[in-house]
Short mmCIF file of C-alpha atoms and ligand atoms in Angstrom, two decimals:
data_model
loop_
_atom_site.label_atom_id
_atom_site.label_comp_id
_atom_site.label_asym_id
_atom_site.label_seq_id
_atom_site.Cartn_x
_atom_site.Cartn_y
_atom_site.Cartn_z
CA MET A 26 74.56 -17.28 -137.08
CA LYS A 27 76.13 -20.34 -138.66
CA TYR A 28 74.87 -23.65 -137.43
CA ILE A 29 75.85 -26.95 -139.04
CA PRO A 30 72.93 -29.41 -139.21
CA GLU A 31 73.59 -32.76 -137.54
CA PRO A 32 75.04 -35.43 -139.87
CA PHE A 33 72.85 -38.08 -138.19
CA ARG A 34 69.27 -38.66 -137.19
CA ILE A 35 68.04 -39.68 -133.75
CA LYS A 36 67.00 -43.30 -133.21
CA THR A 37 66.81 -43.63 -129.41
CA VAL A 38 65.84 -40.93 -126.94
CA GLU A 39 66.54 -40.48 -123.24
CA PRO A 40 64.08 -38.21 -121.41
CA ILE A 41 65.56 -35.37 -119.35
CA ARG A 42 63.79 -33.46 -116.63
CA MET A 43 63.43 -29.73 -115.97
CA THR A 44 63.24 -28.78 -112.29
CA THR A 45 62.33 -25.57 -110.45
CA ARG A 46 64.82 -22.99 -109.27
CA GLU A 47 63.94 -23.75 -105.62
CA TYR A 48 64.60 -27.44 -106.22
CA ARG A 49 67.96 -26.67 -107.78
CA ARG A 50 68.91 -24.28 -104.97
CA ARG A 51 68.39 -27.12 -102.47
CA ALA A 52 70.20 -29.59 -104.73
CA ILE A 53 73.33 -27.42 -105.03
CA GLU A 54 73.35 -26.79 -101.27
CA LYS A 55 73.19 -30.56 -100.71
CA ALA A 56 76.03 -30.96 -103.22
CA SER A 57 78.04 -28.36 -101.25
CA TYR A 58 78.36 -26.10 -104.31
CA ASN A 59 80.31 -28.74 -106.22
CA THR A 60 78.69 -29.71 -109.53
CA PHE A 61 80.55 -33.06 -109.42
CA LEU A 62 78.41 -33.94 -106.39
CA LEU A 63 75.03 -33.28 -108.05
CA ARG A 64 72.91 -36.23 -109.07
CA SER A 65 72.66 -36.55 -112.83
CA GLU A 66 68.86 -36.91 -112.53
CA ASP A 67 68.70 -33.38 -111.14
CA VAL A 68 70.48 -31.94 -114.17
CA TYR A 69 68.60 -30.75 -117.27
CA ILE A 70 71.46 -30.30 -119.75
CA ASP A 71 74.71 -31.90 -118.68
CA LEU A 72 77.72 -29.92 -119.89
CA LEU A 73 79.99 -31.13 -117.08
CA THR A 74 82.18 -33.01 -119.50
CA ASP A 75 82.58 -34.47 -122.97
CA SER A 76 84.21 -37.49 -121.33
CA GLY A 77 82.34 -40.76 -121.72
CA THR A 78 79.17 -38.85 -122.53
CA SER A 79 79.05 -39.39 -126.31
CA ALA A 80 76.09 -41.04 -128.02
CA MET A 81 77.25 -44.20 -129.74
CA SER A 82 76.23 -44.94 -133.32
CA ASP A 83 74.07 -47.87 -134.43
CA ALA A 84 77.27 -49.51 -135.72
CA GLN A 85 78.88 -49.17 -132.28
CA TRP A 86 75.84 -50.68 -130.53
CA ALA A 87 75.96 -53.51 -133.04
CA ALA A 88 79.68 -53.97 -132.34
CA LEU A 89 78.87 -54.46 -128.64
CA GLN A 90 77.03 -57.64 -129.59
CA MET A 91 80.22 -58.94 -131.14
CA GLY A 92 82.18 -58.82 -127.87
CA ASP A 93 84.57 -61.74 -127.45
CA GLU A 94 84.85 -61.97 -123.67
CA ALA A 95 87.73 -64.43 -123.58
CA TYR A 96 90.14 -63.61 -120.76
CA ALA A 97 93.08 -63.85 -123.13
CA GLY A 98 93.47 -63.00 -126.79
CA SER A 99 89.99 -61.57 -127.49
CA LYS A 100 89.45 -60.94 -131.20
CA ASN A 101 88.28 -57.44 -130.30
CA PHE A 102 91.74 -56.71 -128.91
CA TYR A 103 93.40 -57.59 -132.21
CA ASP A 104 90.87 -55.48 -134.11
CA LEU A 105 91.52 -52.57 -131.73
CA GLU A 106 95.29 -53.00 -132.04
CA GLU A 107 95.07 -52.95 -135.84
CA THR A 108 92.78 -49.91 -135.77
CA VAL A 109 95.19 -47.96 -133.54
CA GLN A 110 98.10 -48.94 -135.79
CA GLU A 111 96.20 -47.93 -138.90
CA ILE A 112 94.62 -44.66 -137.76
CA PHE A 113 97.31 -43.33 -135.39
CA GLY A 114 100.32 -45.14 -136.86
CA TYR A 115 101.97 -46.39 -133.64
CA LYS A 116 103.60 -49.83 -133.66
CA TYR A 117 102.48 -51.05 -130.23
CA MET A 118 99.39 -50.58 -128.09
CA VAL A 119 98.26 -51.54 -124.61
CA PRO A 120 94.60 -51.02 -123.67
CA THR A 121 93.74 -49.41 -120.32
CA HIS A 122 90.41 -48.78 -118.63
CA GLN A 123 90.74 -45.02 -119.23
CA GLY A 124 93.27 -42.27 -119.92
CA ARG A 125 94.73 -41.77 -116.47
CA ALA A 126 95.68 -45.45 -116.23
CA ALA A 127 97.79 -45.02 -119.38
CA GLU A 128 99.32 -41.87 -117.82
CA HIS A 129 100.17 -43.80 -114.67
CA ILE A 130 101.97 -46.59 -116.54
CA MET A 131 103.81 -44.20 -118.85
CA SER A 132 104.89 -41.85 -116.03
CA GLN A 133 106.26 -44.69 -113.89
CA TYR A 134 108.33 -45.95 -116.82
CA LEU A 135 109.64 -42.70 -118.31
CA ILE A 136 110.10 -40.44 -115.27
CA LYS A 137 112.96 -40.71 -112.77
CA LYS A 138 112.77 -38.98 -109.39
CA GLY A 139 113.91 -35.38 -109.76
CA ASP A 140 113.20 -35.22 -113.51
CA TYR A 141 111.44 -32.35 -115.25
CA VAL A 142 108.47 -32.91 -117.54
CA PRO A 143 107.72 -29.97 -119.83
CA GLY A 144 104.25 -29.74 -121.31
CA ASN A 145 101.92 -27.41 -123.21
CA MET A 146 99.95 -26.58 -120.07
CA TYR A 147 99.10 -29.06 -117.37
CA PHE A 148 96.21 -31.45 -117.27
CA THR A 149 95.08 -32.43 -113.76
CA THR A 150 95.48 -36.23 -113.93
CA THR A 151 98.52 -36.04 -116.22
CA ARG A 152 100.44 -33.74 -113.88
CA LEU A 153 99.46 -35.75 -110.82
CA HIS A 154 100.90 -38.94 -112.33
CA GLN A 155 104.04 -37.07 -113.31
CA GLU A 156 104.39 -35.83 -109.71
CA LEU A 157 103.63 -39.26 -108.22
CA ALA A 158 106.49 -40.65 -110.33
CA GLY A 159 108.82 -38.01 -108.84
CA GLY A 160 108.73 -35.55 -111.75
CA LYS A 161 108.18 -31.81 -111.83
CA PHE A 162 105.90 -30.36 -114.47
CA VAL A 163 107.15 -27.25 -116.33
CA ASP A 164 104.71 -25.24 -118.45
CA VAL A 165 106.17 -24.43 -121.89
CA ILE A 166 103.00 -23.32 -123.67
CA ILE A 167 103.13 -19.98 -125.52
CA ASP A 168 102.23 -16.96 -123.35
CA GLU A 169 99.18 -16.21 -125.50
CA ALA A 170 97.50 -19.32 -124.04
CA HIS A 171 97.24 -17.62 -120.64
CA ASP A 172 95.35 -14.65 -122.06
CA THR A 173 91.65 -15.38 -122.54
CA THR A 174 91.25 -12.55 -125.07
CA ASN A 175 94.24 -13.23 -127.31
CA PRO A 176 93.00 -14.35 -130.76
CA HIS A 177 96.05 -16.51 -131.63
CA PRO A 178 94.72 -19.38 -133.84
CA PHE A 179 96.96 -22.03 -132.24
CA LYS A 180 97.11 -21.18 -128.56
CA GLY A 181 98.10 -24.77 -127.73
CA ASN A 182 101.55 -24.32 -129.30
CA VAL A 183 104.78 -24.89 -127.40
CA ASP A 184 107.16 -21.96 -127.03
CA ILE A 185 110.39 -23.54 -128.28
CA SER A 186 112.47 -20.86 -126.53
CA LYS A 187 110.98 -22.00 -123.19
CA MET A 188 112.11 -25.54 -124.07
CA GLN A 189 115.59 -24.23 -124.88
CA ARG A 190 115.72 -22.40 -121.56
CA LEU A 191 114.77 -25.58 -119.69
CA VAL A 192 117.43 -27.58 -121.53
CA ASP A 193 120.02 -24.90 -120.68
CA GLU A 194 118.95 -24.73 -117.03
CA VAL A 195 118.56 -28.41 -116.11
CA GLY A 196 120.24 -30.34 -118.95
CA VAL A 197 118.60 -32.89 -121.27
CA ASP A 198 119.37 -35.80 -118.94
CA LYS A 199 116.93 -34.35 -116.42
CA ILE A 200 114.08 -34.09 -118.95
CA SER A 201 111.95 -37.26 -119.14
CA TYR A 202 110.02 -36.29 -122.27
CA ILE A 203 107.74 -33.50 -123.41
CA SER A 204 104.06 -34.03 -122.72
CA TYR A 205 102.31 -32.64 -125.80
CA GLU A 206 98.53 -32.28 -125.77
CA THR A 207 96.30 -31.68 -128.77
CA CYS A 208 93.39 -29.22 -128.33
CA VAL A 209 94.76 -28.24 -124.93
CA ASN A 210 91.94 -28.77 -122.47
CA MET A 211 92.97 -26.39 -119.67
CA ALA A 212 93.79 -23.61 -122.16
CA GLY A 213 90.21 -23.74 -123.43
CA GLY A 214 90.38 -26.55 -125.99
CA GLN A 215 93.01 -24.65 -127.98
CA PRO A 216 94.75 -26.44 -130.88
CA ILE A 217 98.39 -26.90 -131.76
CA SER A 218 99.60 -26.25 -135.31
CA MET A 219 101.41 -28.78 -137.44
CA ALA A 220 104.18 -26.22 -137.99
CA ASN A 221 104.74 -26.02 -134.23
CA LEU A 222 104.84 -29.77 -133.84
CA ARG A 223 107.28 -30.11 -136.75
CA GLU A 224 109.56 -27.48 -135.22
CA LEU A 225 109.34 -29.17 -131.84
CA ARG A 226 110.24 -32.51 -133.45
CA LYS A 227 113.37 -30.94 -134.92
CA PHE A 228 114.30 -29.45 -131.55
CA CYS A 229 113.69 -32.74 -129.74
CA ASP A 230 115.66 -34.74 -132.31
CA LYS A 231 118.59 -32.40 -131.81
CA HIS A 232 118.50 -32.91 -128.04
CA GLY A 233 117.31 -36.52 -127.87
CA ILE A 234 114.01 -35.72 -126.12
CA LYS A 235 110.90 -37.88 -126.63
CA ILE A 236 107.54 -36.35 -127.54
CA MET A 237 104.65 -38.14 -125.82
CA LEU A 238 101.28 -37.09 -127.17
CA ASP A 239 98.11 -36.74 -125.14
CA ASN A 240 95.96 -38.05 -127.97
CA THR A 241 92.62 -37.47 -126.23
CA ARG A 242 91.38 -34.74 -128.61
CA THR A 243 93.56 -35.11 -131.74
CA VAL A 244 90.61 -35.41 -134.15
CA GLU A 245 89.25 -32.03 -133.01
CA ASN A 246 92.72 -30.57 -133.38
CA ALA A 247 92.94 -31.96 -136.93
CA TYR A 248 89.76 -30.02 -137.80
CA PHE A 249 91.33 -26.74 -136.66
CA ILE A 250 94.46 -27.49 -138.70
CA GLN A 251 92.35 -28.23 -141.77
CA LYS A 252 90.41 -25.00 -141.27
CA ARG A 253 93.19 -22.63 -140.22
CA GLU A 254 96.63 -23.85 -141.28
CA GLU A 255 98.07 -23.16 -144.69
CA GLY A 256 98.46 -26.25 -146.84
CA TYR A 257 95.89 -28.41 -145.03
CA ALA A 258 92.54 -27.32 -146.51
CA ASN A 259 92.55 -30.23 -148.96
CA LYS A 260 93.91 -32.88 -146.58
CA SER A 261 91.42 -35.22 -144.92
CA ILE A 262 90.97 -35.33 -141.13
CA ARG A 263 92.27 -38.88 -141.25
CA GLU A 264 95.50 -37.80 -142.98
CA ILE A 265 96.02 -34.90 -140.58
CA VAL A 266 95.51 -37.12 -137.52
CA LYS A 267 98.08 -39.59 -138.81
CA GLU A 268 100.56 -36.81 -139.57
CA ILE A 269 100.25 -35.40 -136.03
CA CYS A 270 100.96 -38.80 -134.49
CA SER A 271 103.87 -39.41 -136.86
CA TYR A 272 105.89 -36.63 -135.20
CA THR A 273 105.49 -38.18 -131.75
CA ASP A 274 107.06 -41.21 -130.04
CA GLY A 275 103.90 -42.54 -128.47
CA CYS A 276 100.71 -41.47 -126.79
CA THR A 277 98.32 -41.80 -123.92
CA CYS A 278 94.68 -41.58 -124.84
CA SER A 279 91.43 -41.20 -122.98
CA SER A 280 89.11 -42.88 -125.48
CA LYS A 281 86.12 -41.34 -123.71
CA LYS A 282 86.40 -38.19 -125.85
CA ASP A 283 87.26 -38.16 -129.57
CA CYS A 284 87.09 -41.96 -129.85
CA LEU A 285 83.33 -41.80 -129.15
CA VAL A 286 82.99 -44.39 -126.39
CA ASN A 287 81.76 -44.27 -122.81
CA ILE A 288 84.81 -45.96 -121.30
CA GLY A 289 88.31 -46.92 -122.40
CA GLY A 290 91.82 -45.74 -123.06
CA PHE A 291 95.18 -46.88 -124.35
CA LEU A 292 98.89 -46.34 -124.27
CA ALA A 293 100.74 -46.59 -127.59
CA MET A 294 104.39 -46.34 -128.56
CA ASN A 295 106.99 -47.20 -131.16
CA ASP A 296 109.69 -48.33 -128.71
CA GLU A 297 109.67 -52.08 -128.11
CA GLU A 298 111.33 -52.00 -124.68
CA PHE A 299 108.72 -49.54 -123.45
CA PHE A 300 106.00 -51.82 -124.85
CA VAL A 301 107.37 -54.85 -122.97
CA GLU A 302 107.46 -52.88 -119.72
CA ALA A 303 103.99 -51.38 -120.31
CA LYS A 304 102.58 -54.90 -120.74
CA ALA A 305 104.28 -55.95 -117.51
CA GLN A 306 102.71 -53.01 -115.65
CA VAL A 307 99.26 -53.31 -117.18
CA VAL A 308 98.84 -56.79 -115.68
CA VAL A 309 99.58 -55.34 -112.23
CA TYR A 310 97.19 -52.41 -112.40
CA GLU A 311 94.60 -53.04 -115.11
CA GLY A 312 94.21 -56.64 -116.32
CA LEU A 313 95.75 -58.85 -118.96
CA HIS A 314 97.52 -56.93 -121.76
CA THR A 315 94.85 -58.02 -124.26
CA TYR A 316 92.06 -56.25 -122.39
CA GLY A 317 93.64 -53.81 -119.92
CA GLY A 318 90.51 -53.17 -117.88
CA MET A 319 88.05 -53.20 -120.77
CA SER A 320 85.55 -55.89 -121.71
CA GLY A 321 85.70 -57.38 -125.21
CA ARG A 322 82.57 -55.48 -126.21
CA ASP A 323 84.05 -52.19 -124.96
CA MET A 324 87.08 -52.78 -127.19
CA ALA A 325 84.76 -53.54 -130.13
CA ALA A 326 82.85 -50.28 -129.65
CA LEU A 327 86.14 -48.41 -129.28
CA ALA A 328 87.63 -49.74 -132.50
CA GLN A 329 84.43 -48.77 -134.33
CA GLY A 330 84.41 -45.34 -132.61
CA ILE A 331 87.99 -44.61 -133.68
CA ARG A 332 87.14 -45.49 -137.29
CA GLU A 333 83.98 -43.35 -137.24
CA SER A 334 85.78 -40.33 -135.81
CA VAL A 335 87.88 -40.03 -138.97
CA GLU A 336 85.71 -41.78 -141.55
CA THR A 337 84.19 -38.62 -143.00
CA ASP A 338 85.03 -35.00 -142.30
CA ASP A 339 81.32 -34.12 -141.73
CA TYR A 340 81.09 -35.45 -138.21
CA ILE A 341 83.97 -33.43 -136.76
CA LYS A 342 82.93 -30.30 -138.62
CA TYR A 343 79.43 -30.47 -137.12
CA ARG A 344 80.89 -31.24 -133.68
CA VAL A 345 83.35 -28.34 -133.49
CA GLU A 346 80.97 -25.89 -135.17
CA LEU A 347 78.21 -26.68 -132.63
CA THR A 348 80.66 -25.67 -129.89
CA ASN A 349 81.46 -22.54 -131.86
CA TYR A 350 77.73 -21.77 -132.15
CA LEU A 351 77.43 -21.63 -128.34
CA GLY A 352 80.45 -19.33 -128.26
CA GLU A 353 78.92 -17.04 -130.89
CA LEU A 354 75.67 -16.73 -128.90
CA LEU A 355 77.63 -15.81 -125.76
CA THR A 356 79.69 -13.28 -127.72
CA GLU A 357 76.45 -11.65 -128.89
CA ALA A 358 75.25 -11.45 -125.27
CA GLY A 359 78.57 -9.90 -124.15
CA VAL A 360 79.39 -12.76 -121.75
CA PRO A 361 83.19 -12.96 -121.23
CA HIS A 362 84.73 -16.22 -122.39
CA VAL A 363 87.89 -17.63 -123.93
CA VAL A 364 88.50 -16.84 -127.60
CA PRO A 365 89.08 -18.30 -130.10
CA HIS A 366 86.43 -20.90 -129.28
CA GLY A 367 87.84 -24.33 -128.49
CA GLY A 368 86.85 -27.69 -129.92
CA HIS A 369 85.04 -29.44 -127.09
CA ALA A 370 83.85 -26.61 -124.90
CA ILE A 371 83.27 -22.94 -124.33
CA PHE A 372 85.12 -21.63 -121.30
CA LEU A 373 83.59 -18.71 -119.40
CA ASP A 374 86.12 -16.30 -117.93
CA ALA A 375 85.11 -16.20 -114.27
CA LYS A 376 87.62 -13.46 -113.41
CA ARG A 377 85.86 -11.11 -115.82
CA PHE A 378 82.35 -12.49 -115.13
CA LEU A 379 82.76 -12.02 -111.33
CA PRO A 380 85.44 -9.37 -110.84
CA HIS A 381 84.17 -8.75 -107.29
CA ILE A 382 85.22 -12.24 -106.08
CA ASP A 383 88.89 -12.88 -105.16
CA GLN A 384 90.45 -16.00 -106.68
CA ASP A 385 90.85 -17.59 -103.23
CA GLN A 386 87.06 -17.43 -102.94
CA PHE A 387 86.82 -19.55 -106.09
CA PRO A 388 84.82 -17.45 -108.57
CA ALA A 389 84.67 -20.23 -111.18
CA GLN A 390 83.34 -22.72 -108.63
CA ALA A 391 80.71 -20.20 -107.52
CA LEU A 392 79.75 -19.41 -111.11
CA ALA A 393 79.29 -23.09 -112.04
CA ALA A 394 77.00 -23.49 -109.02
CA GLU A 395 74.90 -20.43 -109.94
CA ILE A 396 74.61 -21.49 -113.60
CA TYR A 397 73.08 -24.71 -112.33
CA VAL A 398 70.59 -22.88 -110.11
CA GLU A 399 69.65 -20.45 -112.89
CA THR A 400 69.30 -22.96 -115.73
CA GLY A 401 69.61 -26.62 -114.68
CA VAL A 402 72.72 -26.76 -116.88
CA ARG A 403 75.71 -28.43 -115.24
CA ALA A 404 79.19 -27.01 -115.97
CA MET A 405 82.65 -27.61 -114.48
CA GLU A 406 85.11 -25.40 -112.61
CA ARG A 407 88.53 -25.15 -114.29
CA GLY A 408 90.46 -22.70 -112.16
CA ASN A 409 91.93 -22.36 -108.68
CA VAL A 410 90.11 -25.40 -107.27
CA SER A 411 91.18 -27.65 -110.17
CA SER A 412 94.73 -26.35 -110.10
CA GLY A 413 95.20 -27.39 -106.46
CA ARG A 414 97.99 -26.40 -104.10
CA ASP A 415 101.69 -26.04 -104.91
CA PRO A 416 103.33 -29.11 -103.32
CA GLU A 417 106.26 -26.96 -102.13
CA THR A 418 104.48 -23.92 -100.66
CA GLY A 419 101.09 -25.46 -99.85
CA GLU A 420 99.41 -22.33 -101.26
CA ASN A 421 96.56 -22.36 -103.81
CA ARG A 422 98.19 -22.11 -107.22
CA ARG A 423 95.94 -19.19 -108.33
CA PRO A 424 96.29 -19.98 -112.06
CA LYS A 425 95.97 -17.19 -114.60
CA LEU A 426 92.95 -18.93 -116.06
CA GLU A 427 89.89 -19.05 -113.80
CA LEU A 428 87.32 -20.70 -116.04
CA VAL A 429 83.98 -22.44 -116.12
CA ARG A 430 83.76 -25.08 -118.81
CA LEU A 431 80.56 -25.67 -120.78
CA THR A 432 81.51 -28.96 -122.39
CA ILE A 433 79.55 -30.33 -125.32
CA PRO A 434 79.02 -34.11 -125.36
CA ARG A 435 79.35 -35.61 -128.86
CA ARG A 436 76.18 -36.29 -130.87
CA VAL A 437 73.93 -35.71 -127.81
CA TYR A 438 72.39 -32.22 -127.68
CA THR A 439 70.65 -30.20 -130.38
CA GLN A 440 70.72 -26.55 -131.36
CA ALA A 441 67.69 -25.87 -129.13
CA HIS A 442 69.61 -27.11 -126.08
CA ILE A 443 72.47 -24.80 -126.98
CA ASP A 444 70.09 -21.83 -127.43
CA TYR A 445 68.53 -22.52 -124.03
CA THR A 446 71.96 -22.69 -122.36
CA ALA A 447 73.19 -19.43 -123.88
CA GLU A 448 69.98 -17.56 -122.97
CA GLY A 449 70.17 -18.71 -119.34
CA ILE A 450 73.81 -17.72 -118.95
CA ALA A 451 73.16 -14.33 -120.55
CA ARG A 452 70.35 -13.81 -117.98
CA LEU A 453 72.64 -14.76 -115.10
CA TYR A 454 75.29 -12.36 -116.41
CA GLN A 455 72.83 -9.51 -115.85
CA LYS A 456 72.52 -10.55 -112.17
CA ARG A 457 76.22 -11.31 -111.64
CA ALA A 458 76.75 -8.78 -108.84
CA GLN A 459 74.56 -10.91 -106.54
CA ILE A 460 76.85 -13.96 -106.77
CA LYS A 461 79.00 -14.64 -103.69
CA GLY A 462 82.35 -16.39 -103.28
CA LEU A 463 82.92 -19.78 -101.61
CA LYS A 464 85.18 -21.32 -98.97
CA PHE A 465 86.22 -24.93 -98.41
CA VAL A 466 84.48 -27.01 -95.76
CA PHE A 467 86.19 -30.21 -97.00
CA GLU A 468 89.32 -30.31 -99.13
CA PRO A 469 90.69 -33.63 -100.44
CA LYS A 470 94.49 -33.84 -100.78
CA GLN A 471 94.60 -34.99 -104.43
CA LEU A 472 92.42 -33.93 -107.38
CA ARG A 473 90.46 -31.94 -104.83
CA PHE A 474 87.92 -30.60 -107.32
CA PHE A 475 86.14 -33.94 -107.63
CA GLN A 476 84.96 -34.27 -104.03
CA ALA A 477 85.56 -30.88 -102.39
CA ARG A 478 82.76 -29.30 -100.37
CA PHE A 479 82.13 -25.57 -100.04
CA GLU A 480 79.87 -23.03 -98.43
CA PRO A 481 79.21 -19.43 -99.43
CA THR A 482 81.43 -16.80 -97.84
CA GLU A 483 78.18 -15.00 -97.00
CA PRO A 484 74.62 -16.34 -97.20
CA VAL A 485 73.50 -16.36 -100.83
CA ALA A 486 70.73 -13.95 -101.65
CA VAL A 487 68.29 -15.89 -103.84
CA PRO A 488 68.30 -13.95 -107.13
CA VAL A 489 64.92 -12.52 -108.11
CA SER A 490 63.88 -13.88 -111.49
C1 P70 B 1 87.44 -34.03 -118.82
C2 P70 B 1 88.02 -35.43 -118.67
C3 P70 B 1 90.20 -36.32 -119.08
C4 P70 B 1 91.52 -36.23 -119.68
C5 P70 B 1 91.85 -35.17 -120.57
C6 P70 B 1 93.14 -35.09 -121.11
C7 P70 B 1 93.52 -34.00 -122.04
C8 P70 B 1 93.76 -37.03 -119.93
C9 P70 B 1 92.50 -37.15 -119.35
C10 P70 B 1 92.25 -38.29 -118.39
C11 P70 B 1 87.73 -36.05 -117.33
C12 P70 B 1 88.28 -35.28 -116.18
C13 P70 B 1 89.48 -35.63 -115.62
C14 P70 B 1 90.00 -34.88 -114.58
C15 P70 B 1 89.30 -33.78 -114.15
C16 P70 B 1 88.08 -33.46 -114.66
C17 P70 B 1 87.57 -34.21 -115.68
N1 P70 B 1 89.39 -35.37 -119.04
N2 P70 B 1 94.05 -36.01 -120.76
O1 P70 B 1 86.29 -33.86 -118.43
O2 P70 B 1 91.48 -39.24 -118.99
O3 P70 B 1 89.38 -39.27 -117.63
O4 P70 B 1 89.93 -41.12 -119.23
O5 P70 B 1 91.20 -40.88 -117.12
O6 P70 B 1 90.95 -34.24 -120.91
O7 P70 B 1 88.11 -33.15 -119.36
P1 P70 B 1 90.43 -40.16 -118.19
#
């Protein structure tokens, strides 16, 4: 099995604690079978998310000491602005405290009530802000993305014929922009190809439609392009990232992922009018336009993180290949999961793992809970609970993909942690018939997955180890 040794050594350690199965059974009951409600202290290996969970480098920790905490005009803002211009190529940038704040400001400006917003699969916060602005999300990702076994190398691609159909049906005036995500999270961390983006650019130029990038995982996407797409093997990650951004009109970014920081985000664009309005909105919701909800030191660490993410190609290779290593171990053990393996996570296919549980009894939610009890590893549901209810019918959306995400934080866990995780999940797979479905006991109206509470549809038989 191929494993890429870490391109760093460890300078600071944070102890983590192994608990007993009985302890974890009580902990998950207290958390009402929602891994978001577990205490971090009760988790051994935390694969809930790659968001804000990266280990910062010594250079980033040093940058924190250089924070200029002036209310207005912090030098760290200007450094961040220059870094965004240089690495991503956009003319203007407004910092925000995290990605969804950028989505909020962009959606309010670009979407008119009754508009349609096509996108290569939804993301939870992105779609919610589109809906809150009066828009309707339309999925235009290629069909292959909805099939967990399809080996297509660029399952994040947009199906241009679906875009054409939307234009024909509703007219370009009713389309706000296309929301284009790199390494599509909900599809399993699946990349887009440069060829697809180029073709989309042509289509959008013809119809006068803007392309707004979700830039959260563009560096990971660049690695897949370098590895898989003809003509890119000798291009650097930095060049590929810049080329991706060059075909788009602006971006939202959650800096908590590829940009290697624990908090932060930004909104960037080339259109000056949009920039003026974004600055006006950021002071209402975030803070002055030269900090947007971040401290000076946070902006310093972010600028350094952005530079590091593309400085050498070694880092991103190690990062994506570590994820792949987990996927390979699960393949060997016959555990059903999304292929090809994504950049930030391996996604277990809960429909195939637990075929005896109906989707309205939330198999992915139940599986994430049982993985925790079996191993102390925390994962995240990405299925019917995350997808929420259709605002028109009020029914659960029952998405095609019912997944559990094992998300790898950046520069945090070693090969031994990955081995341990894969062994535990393979063991649970052998006992899968004992796992029961769940029902809601508390269901929040928006982004319900974060705080929802559940109980088993029948009492859970404690699996015999
Ligand atoms: C995750 C996180 C955040 C995210 C993202 C993409 C492609 C925007 C954002 C928002 C955190 C998360 C968010 C909602 C549900 C579960 C988890 N993804 N676009 O774990 O950015 O969190 O900074 O506001 O992946 O995948 P932010």
